[in-house]
Each structure stands twice: as C-alpha cells, then as structure tokens.
Coordinates of C-alpha atoms in Angstrom, one line a residue:
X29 CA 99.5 18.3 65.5
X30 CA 101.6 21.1 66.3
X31 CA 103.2 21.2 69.6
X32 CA 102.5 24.6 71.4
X33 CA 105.6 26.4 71.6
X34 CA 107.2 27.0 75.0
X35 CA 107.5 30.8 75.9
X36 CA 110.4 31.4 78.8
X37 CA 108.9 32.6 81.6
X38 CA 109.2 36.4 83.1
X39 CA 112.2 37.0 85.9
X40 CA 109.2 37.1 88.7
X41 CA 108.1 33.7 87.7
X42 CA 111.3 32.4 87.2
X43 CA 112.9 29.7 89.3
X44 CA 116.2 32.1 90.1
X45 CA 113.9 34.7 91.0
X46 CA 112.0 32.6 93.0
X47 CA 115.2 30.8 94.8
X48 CA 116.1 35.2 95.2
X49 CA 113.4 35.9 97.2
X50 CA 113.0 33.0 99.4
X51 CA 117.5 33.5 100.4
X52 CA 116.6 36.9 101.1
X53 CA 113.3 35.7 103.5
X54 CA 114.9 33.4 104.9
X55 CA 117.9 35.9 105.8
X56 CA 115.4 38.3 107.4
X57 CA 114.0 35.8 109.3
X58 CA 117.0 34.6 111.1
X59 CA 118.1 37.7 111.7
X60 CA 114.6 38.5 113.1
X61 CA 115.4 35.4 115.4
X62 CA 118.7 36.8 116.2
X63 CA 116.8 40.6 117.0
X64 CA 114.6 39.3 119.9
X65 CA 117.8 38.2 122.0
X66 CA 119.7 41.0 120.5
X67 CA 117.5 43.8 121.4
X68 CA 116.8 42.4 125.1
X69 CA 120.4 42.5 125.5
X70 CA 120.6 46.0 124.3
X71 CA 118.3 47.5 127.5
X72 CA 120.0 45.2 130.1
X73 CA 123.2 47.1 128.9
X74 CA 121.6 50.3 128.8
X75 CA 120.1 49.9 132.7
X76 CA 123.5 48.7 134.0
X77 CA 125.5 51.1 132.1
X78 CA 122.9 53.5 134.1
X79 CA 123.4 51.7 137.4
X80 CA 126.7 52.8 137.0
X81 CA 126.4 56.2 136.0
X82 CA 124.4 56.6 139.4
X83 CA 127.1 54.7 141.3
X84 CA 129.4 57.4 139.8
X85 CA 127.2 60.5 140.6
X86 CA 126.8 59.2 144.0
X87 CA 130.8 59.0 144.9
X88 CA 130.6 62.9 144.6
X89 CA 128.9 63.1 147.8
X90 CA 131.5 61.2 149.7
X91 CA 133.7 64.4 149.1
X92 CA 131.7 66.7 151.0
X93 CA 131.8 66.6 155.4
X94 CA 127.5 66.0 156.0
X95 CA 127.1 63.9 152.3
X96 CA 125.4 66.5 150.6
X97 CA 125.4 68.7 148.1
X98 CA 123.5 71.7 146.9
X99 CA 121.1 72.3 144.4
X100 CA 122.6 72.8 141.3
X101 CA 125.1 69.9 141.6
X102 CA 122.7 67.9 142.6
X103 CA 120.9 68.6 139.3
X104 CA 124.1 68.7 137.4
X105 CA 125.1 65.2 138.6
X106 CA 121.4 63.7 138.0
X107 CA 121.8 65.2 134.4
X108 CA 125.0 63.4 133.9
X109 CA 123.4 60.4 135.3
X110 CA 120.6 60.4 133.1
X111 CA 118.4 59.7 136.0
X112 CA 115.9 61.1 138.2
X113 CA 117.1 59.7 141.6
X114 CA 120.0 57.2 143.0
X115 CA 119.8 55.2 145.9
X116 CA 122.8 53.1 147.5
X117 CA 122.8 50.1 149.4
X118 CA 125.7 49.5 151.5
X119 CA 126.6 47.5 154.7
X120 CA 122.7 46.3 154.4
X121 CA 121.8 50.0 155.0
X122 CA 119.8 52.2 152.3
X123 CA 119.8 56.1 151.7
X124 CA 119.3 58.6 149.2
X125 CA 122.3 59.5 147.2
X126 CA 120.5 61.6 144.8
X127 CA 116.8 62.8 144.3
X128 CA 115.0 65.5 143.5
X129 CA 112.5 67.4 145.4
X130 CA 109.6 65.6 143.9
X131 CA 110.2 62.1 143.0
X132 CA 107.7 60.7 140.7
X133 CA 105.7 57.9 140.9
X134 CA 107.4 54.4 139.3
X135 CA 105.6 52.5 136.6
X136 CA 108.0 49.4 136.8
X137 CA 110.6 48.2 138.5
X138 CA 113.5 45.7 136.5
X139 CA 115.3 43.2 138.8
X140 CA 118.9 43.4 137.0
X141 CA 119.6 40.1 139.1
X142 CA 117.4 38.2 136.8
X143 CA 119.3 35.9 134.3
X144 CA 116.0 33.9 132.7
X145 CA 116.1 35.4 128.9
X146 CA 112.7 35.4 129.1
X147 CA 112.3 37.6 131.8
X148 CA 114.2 40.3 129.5
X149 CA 112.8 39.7 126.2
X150 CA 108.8 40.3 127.7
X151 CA 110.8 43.7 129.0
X152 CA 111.7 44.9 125.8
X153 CA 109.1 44.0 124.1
X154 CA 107.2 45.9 126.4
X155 CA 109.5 48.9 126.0
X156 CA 109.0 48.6 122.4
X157 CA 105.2 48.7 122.3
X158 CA 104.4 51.1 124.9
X159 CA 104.9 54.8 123.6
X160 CA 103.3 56.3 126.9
X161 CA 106.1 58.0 129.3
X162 CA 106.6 55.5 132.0
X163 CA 109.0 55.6 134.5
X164 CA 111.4 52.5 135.6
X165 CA 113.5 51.7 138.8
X166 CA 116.4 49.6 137.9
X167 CA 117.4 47.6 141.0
X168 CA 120.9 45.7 141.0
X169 CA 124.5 45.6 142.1
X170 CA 126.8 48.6 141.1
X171 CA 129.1 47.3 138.3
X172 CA 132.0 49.2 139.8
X173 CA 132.2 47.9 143.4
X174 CA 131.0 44.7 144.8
X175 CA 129.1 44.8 147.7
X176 CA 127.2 47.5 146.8
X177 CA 123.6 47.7 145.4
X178 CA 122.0 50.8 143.6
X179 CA 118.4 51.6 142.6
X180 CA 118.1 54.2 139.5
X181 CA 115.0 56.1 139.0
X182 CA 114.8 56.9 134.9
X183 CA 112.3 57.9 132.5
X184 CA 111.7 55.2 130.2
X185 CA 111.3 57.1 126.9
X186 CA 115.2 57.5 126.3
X187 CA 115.7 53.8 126.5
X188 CA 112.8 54.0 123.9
X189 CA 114.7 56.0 120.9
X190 CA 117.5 54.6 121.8
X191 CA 116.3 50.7 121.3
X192 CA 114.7 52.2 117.9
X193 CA 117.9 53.4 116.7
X194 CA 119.1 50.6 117.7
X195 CA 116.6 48.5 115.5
X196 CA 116.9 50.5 112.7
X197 CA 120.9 50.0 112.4
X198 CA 119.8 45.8 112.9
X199 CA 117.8 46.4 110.1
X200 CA 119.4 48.0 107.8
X201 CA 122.6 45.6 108.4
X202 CA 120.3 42.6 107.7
X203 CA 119.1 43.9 104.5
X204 CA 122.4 44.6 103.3
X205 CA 123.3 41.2 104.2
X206 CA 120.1 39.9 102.8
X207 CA 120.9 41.2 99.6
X208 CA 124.5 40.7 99.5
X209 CA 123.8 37.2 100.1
X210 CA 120.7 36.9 97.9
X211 CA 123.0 38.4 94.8
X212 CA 125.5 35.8 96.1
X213 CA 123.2 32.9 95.8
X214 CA 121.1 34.2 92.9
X215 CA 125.0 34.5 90.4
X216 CA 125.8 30.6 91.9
X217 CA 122.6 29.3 91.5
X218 CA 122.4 31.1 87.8
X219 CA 125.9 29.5 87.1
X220 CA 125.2 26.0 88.7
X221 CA 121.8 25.2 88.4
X222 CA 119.8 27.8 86.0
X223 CA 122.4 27.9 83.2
X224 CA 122.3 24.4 82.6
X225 CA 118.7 23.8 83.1
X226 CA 118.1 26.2 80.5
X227 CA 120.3 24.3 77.6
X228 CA 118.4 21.3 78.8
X229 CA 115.2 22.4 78.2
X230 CA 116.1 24.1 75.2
X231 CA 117.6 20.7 74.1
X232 CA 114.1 19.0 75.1
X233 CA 112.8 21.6 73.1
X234 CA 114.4 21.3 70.0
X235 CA 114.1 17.5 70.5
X236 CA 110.4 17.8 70.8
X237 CA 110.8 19.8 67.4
X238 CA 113.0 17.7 65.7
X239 CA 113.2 14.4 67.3
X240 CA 115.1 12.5 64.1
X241 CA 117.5 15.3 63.6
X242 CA 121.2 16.3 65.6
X243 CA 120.2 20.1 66.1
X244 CA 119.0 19.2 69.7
X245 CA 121.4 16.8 70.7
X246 CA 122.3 17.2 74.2
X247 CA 126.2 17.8 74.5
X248 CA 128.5 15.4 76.6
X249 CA 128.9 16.6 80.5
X250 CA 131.6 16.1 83.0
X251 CA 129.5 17.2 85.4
X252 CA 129.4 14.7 88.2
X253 CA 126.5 16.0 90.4
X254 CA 122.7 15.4 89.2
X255 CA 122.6 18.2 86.9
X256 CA 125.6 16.1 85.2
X257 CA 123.7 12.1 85.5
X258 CA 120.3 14.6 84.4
X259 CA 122.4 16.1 80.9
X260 CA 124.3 12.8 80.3
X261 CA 121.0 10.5 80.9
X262 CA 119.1 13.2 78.7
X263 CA 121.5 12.9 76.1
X264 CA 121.5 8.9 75.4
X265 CA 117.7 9.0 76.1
X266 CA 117.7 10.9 73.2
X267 CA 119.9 8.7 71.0
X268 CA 118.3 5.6 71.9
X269 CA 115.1 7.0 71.0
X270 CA 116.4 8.8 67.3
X271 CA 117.5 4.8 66.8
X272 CA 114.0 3.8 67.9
X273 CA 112.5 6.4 65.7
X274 CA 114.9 5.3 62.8
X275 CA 114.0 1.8 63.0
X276 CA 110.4 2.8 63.0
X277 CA 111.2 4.5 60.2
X278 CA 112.8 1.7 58.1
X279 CA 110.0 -0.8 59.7
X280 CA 107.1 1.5 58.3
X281 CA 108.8 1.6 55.2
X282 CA 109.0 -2.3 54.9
X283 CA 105.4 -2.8 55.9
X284 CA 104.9 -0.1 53.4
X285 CA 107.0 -2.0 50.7
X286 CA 105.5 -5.5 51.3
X287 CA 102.0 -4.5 51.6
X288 CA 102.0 -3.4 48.2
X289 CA 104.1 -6.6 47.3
X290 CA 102.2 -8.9 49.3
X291 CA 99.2 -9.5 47.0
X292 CA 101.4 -10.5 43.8
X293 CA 103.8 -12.5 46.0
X294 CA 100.9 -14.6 47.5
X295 CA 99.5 -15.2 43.9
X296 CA 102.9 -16.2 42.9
X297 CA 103.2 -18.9 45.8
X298 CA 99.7 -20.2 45.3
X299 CA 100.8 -20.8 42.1
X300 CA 104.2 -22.4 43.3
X301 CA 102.3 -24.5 45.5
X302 CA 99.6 -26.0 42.7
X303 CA 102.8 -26.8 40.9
X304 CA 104.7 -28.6 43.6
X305 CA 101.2 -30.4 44.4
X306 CA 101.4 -31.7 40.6
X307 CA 105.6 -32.7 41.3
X308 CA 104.2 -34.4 44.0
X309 CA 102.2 -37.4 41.8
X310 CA 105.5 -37.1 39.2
X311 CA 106.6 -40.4 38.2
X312 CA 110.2 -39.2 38.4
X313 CA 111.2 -40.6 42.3
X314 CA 113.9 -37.9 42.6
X315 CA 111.5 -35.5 41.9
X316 CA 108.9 -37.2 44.7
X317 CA 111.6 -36.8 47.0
X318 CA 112.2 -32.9 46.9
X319 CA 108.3 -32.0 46.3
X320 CA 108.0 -32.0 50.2
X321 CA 110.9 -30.1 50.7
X322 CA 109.7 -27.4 48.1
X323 CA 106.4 -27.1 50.0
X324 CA 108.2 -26.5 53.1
X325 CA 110.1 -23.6 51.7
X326 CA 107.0 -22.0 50.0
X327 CA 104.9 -22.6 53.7
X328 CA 107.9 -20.8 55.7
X329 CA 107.8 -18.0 52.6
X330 CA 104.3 -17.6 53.1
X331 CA 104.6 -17.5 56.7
X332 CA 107.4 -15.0 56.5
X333 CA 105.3 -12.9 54.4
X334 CA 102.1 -12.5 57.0
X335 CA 104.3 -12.3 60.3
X336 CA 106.5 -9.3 58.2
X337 CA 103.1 -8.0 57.0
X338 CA 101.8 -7.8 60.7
X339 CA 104.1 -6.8 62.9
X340 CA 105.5 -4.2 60.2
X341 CA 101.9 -2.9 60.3
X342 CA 101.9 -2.1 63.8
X343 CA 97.9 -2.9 64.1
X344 CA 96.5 -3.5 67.8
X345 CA 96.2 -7.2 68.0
X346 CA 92.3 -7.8 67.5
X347 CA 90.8 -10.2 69.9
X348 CA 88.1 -12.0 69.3
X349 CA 86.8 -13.2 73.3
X350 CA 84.9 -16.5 74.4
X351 CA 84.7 -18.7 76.8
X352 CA 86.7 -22.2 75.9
X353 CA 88.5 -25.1 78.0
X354 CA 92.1 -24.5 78.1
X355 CA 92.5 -28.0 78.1
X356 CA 91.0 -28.7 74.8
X357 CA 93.2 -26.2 73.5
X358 CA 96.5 -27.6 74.9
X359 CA 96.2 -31.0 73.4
X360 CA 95.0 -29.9 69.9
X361 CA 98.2 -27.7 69.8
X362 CA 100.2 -30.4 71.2
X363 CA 98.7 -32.8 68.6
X364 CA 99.9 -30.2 66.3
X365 CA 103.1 -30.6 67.3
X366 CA 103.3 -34.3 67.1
X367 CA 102.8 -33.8 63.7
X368 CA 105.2 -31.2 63.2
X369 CA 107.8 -33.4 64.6
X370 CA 107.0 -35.8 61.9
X371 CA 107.2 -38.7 64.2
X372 CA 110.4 -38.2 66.4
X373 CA 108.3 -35.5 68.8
X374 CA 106.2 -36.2 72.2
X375 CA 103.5 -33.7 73.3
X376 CA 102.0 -34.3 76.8
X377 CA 99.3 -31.8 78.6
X378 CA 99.3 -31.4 82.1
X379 CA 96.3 -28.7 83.2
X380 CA 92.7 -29.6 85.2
X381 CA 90.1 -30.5 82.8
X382 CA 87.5 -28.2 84.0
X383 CA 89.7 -24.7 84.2
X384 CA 88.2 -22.2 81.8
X385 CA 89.3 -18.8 80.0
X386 CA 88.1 -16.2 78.7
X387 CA 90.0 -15.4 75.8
X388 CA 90.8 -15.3 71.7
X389 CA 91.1 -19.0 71.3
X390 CA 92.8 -18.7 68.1
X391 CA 95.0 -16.3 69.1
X392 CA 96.2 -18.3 72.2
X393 CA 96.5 -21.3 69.5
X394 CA 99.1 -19.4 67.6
X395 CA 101.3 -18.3 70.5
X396 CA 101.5 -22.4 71.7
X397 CA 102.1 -23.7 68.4
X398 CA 104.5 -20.7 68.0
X399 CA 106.4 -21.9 70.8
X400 CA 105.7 -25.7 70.4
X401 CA 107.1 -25.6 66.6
X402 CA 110.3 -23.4 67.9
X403 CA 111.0 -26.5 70.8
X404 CA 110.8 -28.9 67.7
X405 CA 113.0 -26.3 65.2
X406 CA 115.5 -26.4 68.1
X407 CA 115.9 -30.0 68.2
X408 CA 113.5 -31.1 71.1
X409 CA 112.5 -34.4 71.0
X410 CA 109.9 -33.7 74.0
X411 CA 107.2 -31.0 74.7
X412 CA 105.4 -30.3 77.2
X413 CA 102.5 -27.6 77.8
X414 CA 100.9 -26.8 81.7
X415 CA 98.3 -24.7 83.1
X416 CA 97.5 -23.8 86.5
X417 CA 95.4 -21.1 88.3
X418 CA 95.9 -19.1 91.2
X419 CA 96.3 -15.4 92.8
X420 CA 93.5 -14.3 89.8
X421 CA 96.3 -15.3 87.4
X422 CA 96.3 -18.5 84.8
X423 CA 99.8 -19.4 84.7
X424 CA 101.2 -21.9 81.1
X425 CA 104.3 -23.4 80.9
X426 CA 105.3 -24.3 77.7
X427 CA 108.7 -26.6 78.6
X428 CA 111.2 -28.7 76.0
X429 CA 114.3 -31.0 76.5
X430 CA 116.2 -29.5 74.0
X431 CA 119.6 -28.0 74.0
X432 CA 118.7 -24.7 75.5
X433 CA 119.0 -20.9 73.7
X434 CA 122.3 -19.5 73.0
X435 CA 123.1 -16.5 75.2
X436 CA 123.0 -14.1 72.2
X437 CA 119.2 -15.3 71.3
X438 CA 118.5 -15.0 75.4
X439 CA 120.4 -11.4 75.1
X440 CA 117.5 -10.3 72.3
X441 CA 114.8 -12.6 72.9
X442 CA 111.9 -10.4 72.0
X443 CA 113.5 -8.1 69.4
X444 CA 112.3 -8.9 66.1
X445 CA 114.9 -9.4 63.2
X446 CA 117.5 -10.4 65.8
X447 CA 115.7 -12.6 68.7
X448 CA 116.3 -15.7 65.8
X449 CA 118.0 -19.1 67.1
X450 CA 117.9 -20.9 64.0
X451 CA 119.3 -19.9 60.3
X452 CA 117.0 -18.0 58.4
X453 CA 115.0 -17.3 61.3
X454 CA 113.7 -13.7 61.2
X455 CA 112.6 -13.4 65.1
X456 CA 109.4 -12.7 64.5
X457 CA 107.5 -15.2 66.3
X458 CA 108.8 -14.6 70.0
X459 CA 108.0 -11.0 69.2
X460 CA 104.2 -11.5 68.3
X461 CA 103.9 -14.0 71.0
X462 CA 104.4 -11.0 73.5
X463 CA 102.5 -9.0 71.6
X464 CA 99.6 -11.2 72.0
X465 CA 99.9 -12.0 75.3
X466 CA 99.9 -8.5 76.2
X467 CA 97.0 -7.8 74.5
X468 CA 95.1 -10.2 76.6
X469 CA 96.7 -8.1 80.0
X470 CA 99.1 -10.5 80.3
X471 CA 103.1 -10.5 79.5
X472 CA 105.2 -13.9 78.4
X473 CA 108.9 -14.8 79.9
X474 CA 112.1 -17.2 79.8
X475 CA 112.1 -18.8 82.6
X476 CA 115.1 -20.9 81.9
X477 CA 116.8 -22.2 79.5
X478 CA 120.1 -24.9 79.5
X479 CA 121.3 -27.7 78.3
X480 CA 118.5 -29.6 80.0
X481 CA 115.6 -28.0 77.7
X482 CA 114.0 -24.4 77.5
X483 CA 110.8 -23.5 79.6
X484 CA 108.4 -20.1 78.8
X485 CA 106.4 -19.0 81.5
X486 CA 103.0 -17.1 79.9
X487 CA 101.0 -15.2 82.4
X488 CA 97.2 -14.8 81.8
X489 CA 94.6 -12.7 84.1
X490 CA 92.2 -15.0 85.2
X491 CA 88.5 -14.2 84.5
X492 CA 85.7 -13.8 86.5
X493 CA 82.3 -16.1 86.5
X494 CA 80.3 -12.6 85.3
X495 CA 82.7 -12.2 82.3
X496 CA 80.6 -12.4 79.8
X497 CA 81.7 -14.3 76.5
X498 CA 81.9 -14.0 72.5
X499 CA 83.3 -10.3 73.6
X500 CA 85.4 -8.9 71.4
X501 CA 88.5 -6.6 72.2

C-alpha cells in the first residue's frame, strides 16, 4: 500500500503563522484593555487643564478697580481659555468671572471631584459615541490655588477630535508594538520550536518511507527541554523498532527456511523413530539402554521443529471454544506430568469441581503441560496446579519447589530464542504460552520465583452462563 505523501502546509495554515496572529491578537487586546483607562484619563486631563485655563483668564480681572473688563478682552481671554464662561468660587461665595452675553444651555455637567474610574470611563465613552455638539460644565477645584473652586462652560466637540487623535496615536503605537513583537515571537518560535519540528517530521517521514534503512535516522539532541526528550525519544523509538523490524526480518526468513525443510525433516525423524523402535527389542543391552535416550532426542527435535514452525509463522492462534470442567483438565495435565517425571515428580490439583470455562481445551492443555514439564526440566520434585474465580476473572496458578529462575531467564522471560533456562532450550514455550493466553483475552505472569520454587499466575476472563459453546475463534 502506498502511504499518501505528506504536502507541507501553506504559511496561513501553518502553526508559526498561526502562533503570528494570535501574539499580535492578543497584543491588541491588552492594549485595548489598557485604552479604556487610558483614554478616560486623557478627558480628566483635558477638563482640569481647562479648569485652569479659566482660573488663569479669570486673575485678569483682579487687575482692573470694579472686576471687569470690556468686550473684546473678555472675548480674547474666553478664546485663550477655550471656554465659553468661568465661574469662581471663593470664601463660599460665587460670581461670574467670565461669560458671554448669551450663555447656552448645558448638556452635562462632570464632577472633577469624582475619583470612581468608573464614573470616568462611562464619560468618555460617552464623549466618544456621541457626535452631536453638546455642551459640558466642568465643576472642580482650580489646580493653581487651593481653596478655590471654578466651573468652566465648554463645547464638547474639541475634547472630541482631540480624544480621536488621541486614539489614533494609541493605535498606531499598539500596532507597531503588535508587530514588532509578533516578528519577535514569530523568528524565536521559528528558531525554537518550528525548525526542529520540521526535521522531526521530516524524520517521521522518511521513517514511514524507509523504516529499515538510516536515511531517516533522527540525529542525537542536546536539547534539554521537550523538543530535546521528543527528538532523543524519537530517535531510539526508531532504532528499537529497525531491530524489531530486523528480527522480523530474520524470523520470516526462518519460518520461510523451515517450512520448506519441515516436510523432509519430519519424514526423516519418522523414520529415526521406527528405527530406534526396532533398537528398542535389540538383544545387545547397551544398545537397550540408549534406545530411550535416542527417542528423547528425536521427541525434543520434533518438538523444536513445530514450536519454530509456529511461532516463525506468526498465524493468529486458532481457538477452537467449548464448554469443559477445568478440573478435569488440571489433573489429566498433572497426570501428565507424573509421568514426565518418570517417577520422582508429585502433581496435586487444587480447584472446585464444578467451576467451568469456556475455552480451547487443547490449547489450555498445552500451556499447563508447557509449564508443568518446564517445573520438572528445572529440577522440581513437586507441582502444583490451582484455579479459582472471582471479579469475572478465572485465576491458575501453576506453582513448583524447584530452585527458582536465574535473573537473566526472569530479565527475558517471554522473548523467544533467549527466555531459555535450561541448555538447548530455545525459549519458545514461555513465548507461546503468552501467546495463547492472550488469544483467549487473557495475559500470563511470574509471580515469583526463588529458591523456594517458581509460581506463574495465568489470568482467564471468566464466561458468562449465555456463552454459548463449540464456538470457534
């Protein structure tokens, strides 16, 4: 099957595109956070900076003997003001500083005593959104002398522009800093992240191309954030799995090789064993005596043959389901072993008569005896096989008194060609009894193993009363 090649994807789709625009949203919306506050600052500036400008104005009439002025400096000094009429308050007393001859109307008065930022932001807001002329009294102590209050009457359109300039300048600032910091980010995250991203997926890549080959190695990092654990974890996932594949490799090719062999090599033991059967009624006692020894040998070559033969084959277990007492099973593979032992073994069986299962009966058979004949291999002198049910699991124990596995077997129990504990011992067996056991959904384990014997723990799923038997799998 060919695997669909992988296309790299456009700059909008891209994650450092991505990761752009979201710095430079981000930006703008803090600094839209930091406007509101901002810009409500900016009119409480602009009314007191007027509240002083009409203080000011209003000092000119102190000059004069009756506290007036004419006409034209009266309009001079409003025009500097920016205003359209001062009032002082002074001593608790109020007057008319300045004013023209018609004062308008006033749309809104702002308390400049008011300190509660909420109070100012609704203002500019206010000022912001409304474009109709409006006019505003702005009532507060004069920022030049204490003790004295002023009122300014202003048109509020001024304060308008000037609060849009004033937004505009925000604005443009932010999107410098927006992009500025967005380019910022966008070159670090390229250099940090990005960059090596990319050579890991184009390692993955060629990897998924070439698995068994060195092109898509992943190169050694010193890196020791997670882009570093992600490169150097890449890396020996991909070695152990080139070994994997390699064995695989070398494993198809021996199933391959005694396949073909297997035929003639059975034909040629048959023939050994027909021969040994005649050695066995010999007259020559010497020769009586190694007959039973030679049949051993061809039995365990035979054997070797099939368990190489299977596993090599890599074939989904085939069950063959019914419905069987696990107790009659226990003691005709623990009879089994009493002969095996030739005498010197004791099987005992330990399970309720009347617990069920649902299962391949023969397979189950060659997992005990699997692990019954290994107890007596290793030199047990005493086996013992258990059963019990609970939690909608069917627990065996298959338990010995022998002198326990050595570490190295414990270190590769279930790896075939290496999981051995006696001499000549390919390591099949423990490999095949997983196998089966997890072909019935259920998993096998060493659940100790010292000088005082060796115990497996097999796990079954139990099976229901509307199971159905004589299924197969």
């Amino acid at each position: 099957m060919t695997a669909t090649p992988l296309r790299k994807p456009t700059f909008t789709a891209s994650l450092s595109a991505r990761v752009l625009i979201l710095t430079v949203v981000l930006i703008l919306l803090s600094e839209a956070l930091i406007y509101v506050p901002s810009i409500s600052r900016f009119r409480r500036d602009y009314l007191h900076e007027h509240l002083a400008a009409g203080h000011l104005a209003s000092l000119a009439l102190e000059a004069t003997p009756d506290h007036m002025v004419d006409e034209a400096l009266r309009d001079r000094l409003l025009f500097h003001a920016e205003a359209l009429g001062v009032m002082i308050r002074r001593d608790g007393q109020h007057f008319v500083a300045l004013a023209g001859d018609m004062p308008p109307a006033v749309d809104d008065t702002v308390d400049m005593d008011r300190t509660d930022w909420v109070y100012w932001i609704d203002g500019a807001l206010r000022t912001l959104l409304r474009d109709e002329p409006r006019i505003l009294r702005a009532v507060g102590r004069s920022p030049r002398a204490a003790g004295v209050g002023v009122e300014v009457i202003l048109t509020e359109r001024p304060l308008r522009e000037e609060m849009l300039a004033y937004s505009k300048r925000i604005l443009l600032l932010s999107l410098i800093i927006s992009g500025l910091t967005g380019a910022t980010v966008y070159l670090g995250l390229q250099w940090m992240m990005i960059r090596p991203m990319r050579r890991i997926i184009g390692s993955m890549v060629a990897f998924r191309d070439d698995p068994e080959g060195e092109s898509g190695r992943m190169p050694d990092s010193r890196r020791g954030d997670e882009i570093g654990i992600a490169q150097r974890a890449l890396s020996a996932m991909q070695d152990e799995v080139r070994g994997a594949l390699r064995q695989r490799a070398r494993l198809a090719a021996l199933g391959a090789a005694v396949a073909k062999i297997n035929h003639d090599l059975r034909n040629s033991l048959a023939t050994a064993v027909l021969v040994s059967d005649r050695l066995a009624s010999s007259a020559d006692p010497e020769v009586r005596e190694v007959t039973p020894r030679l049949i051993q040998a061809i039995d365990r070559a035979v054997d070797l043959c099939g368990q190489t033969l299977d596993y090599a084959a890599e074939r989904d277990i085939p069950l063959r389901r019914e419905r069987f007492y696990l107790a009659d099973l226990l003691e005709e593979v623990a009879a089994g072993v009493v002969i095996a032992g030739e005498g010197r073994v004791t099987a005992d069986c330990d399970t309720d008569p009347t617990l069920e299962l649902v299962a391949d009966e023969i397979q189950l058979h060659r997992v005990l005896a699997n692990l019954g004949r290994n107890a007596v291999q290793a030199g047990a002198t005493r086996v013992r096989f258990a059963a019990t049910s609970g939690e909608g699991m069917i627990t065996l124990l298959v338990e010995d008194n022998g002198p326990g596995l050595p570490q190295r077997v414990r270190d590769n129990l279930f790896k075939p060609f290496v999981g051995s504990s006696r001499r000549g011992g390919n390591g099949l067996g423990l490999t095949i009894v997983r196998d089966v056991m997890r072909a019935h959904g259920g998993d096998v384990e060493l659940d100790r193993s010292d000088a005082s014997g060796t115990r497996f723990r097999l796990l079954l799923p139990m099976v229901g009363e509307d199971d159905s038997g004589d299924t197969e799998g």
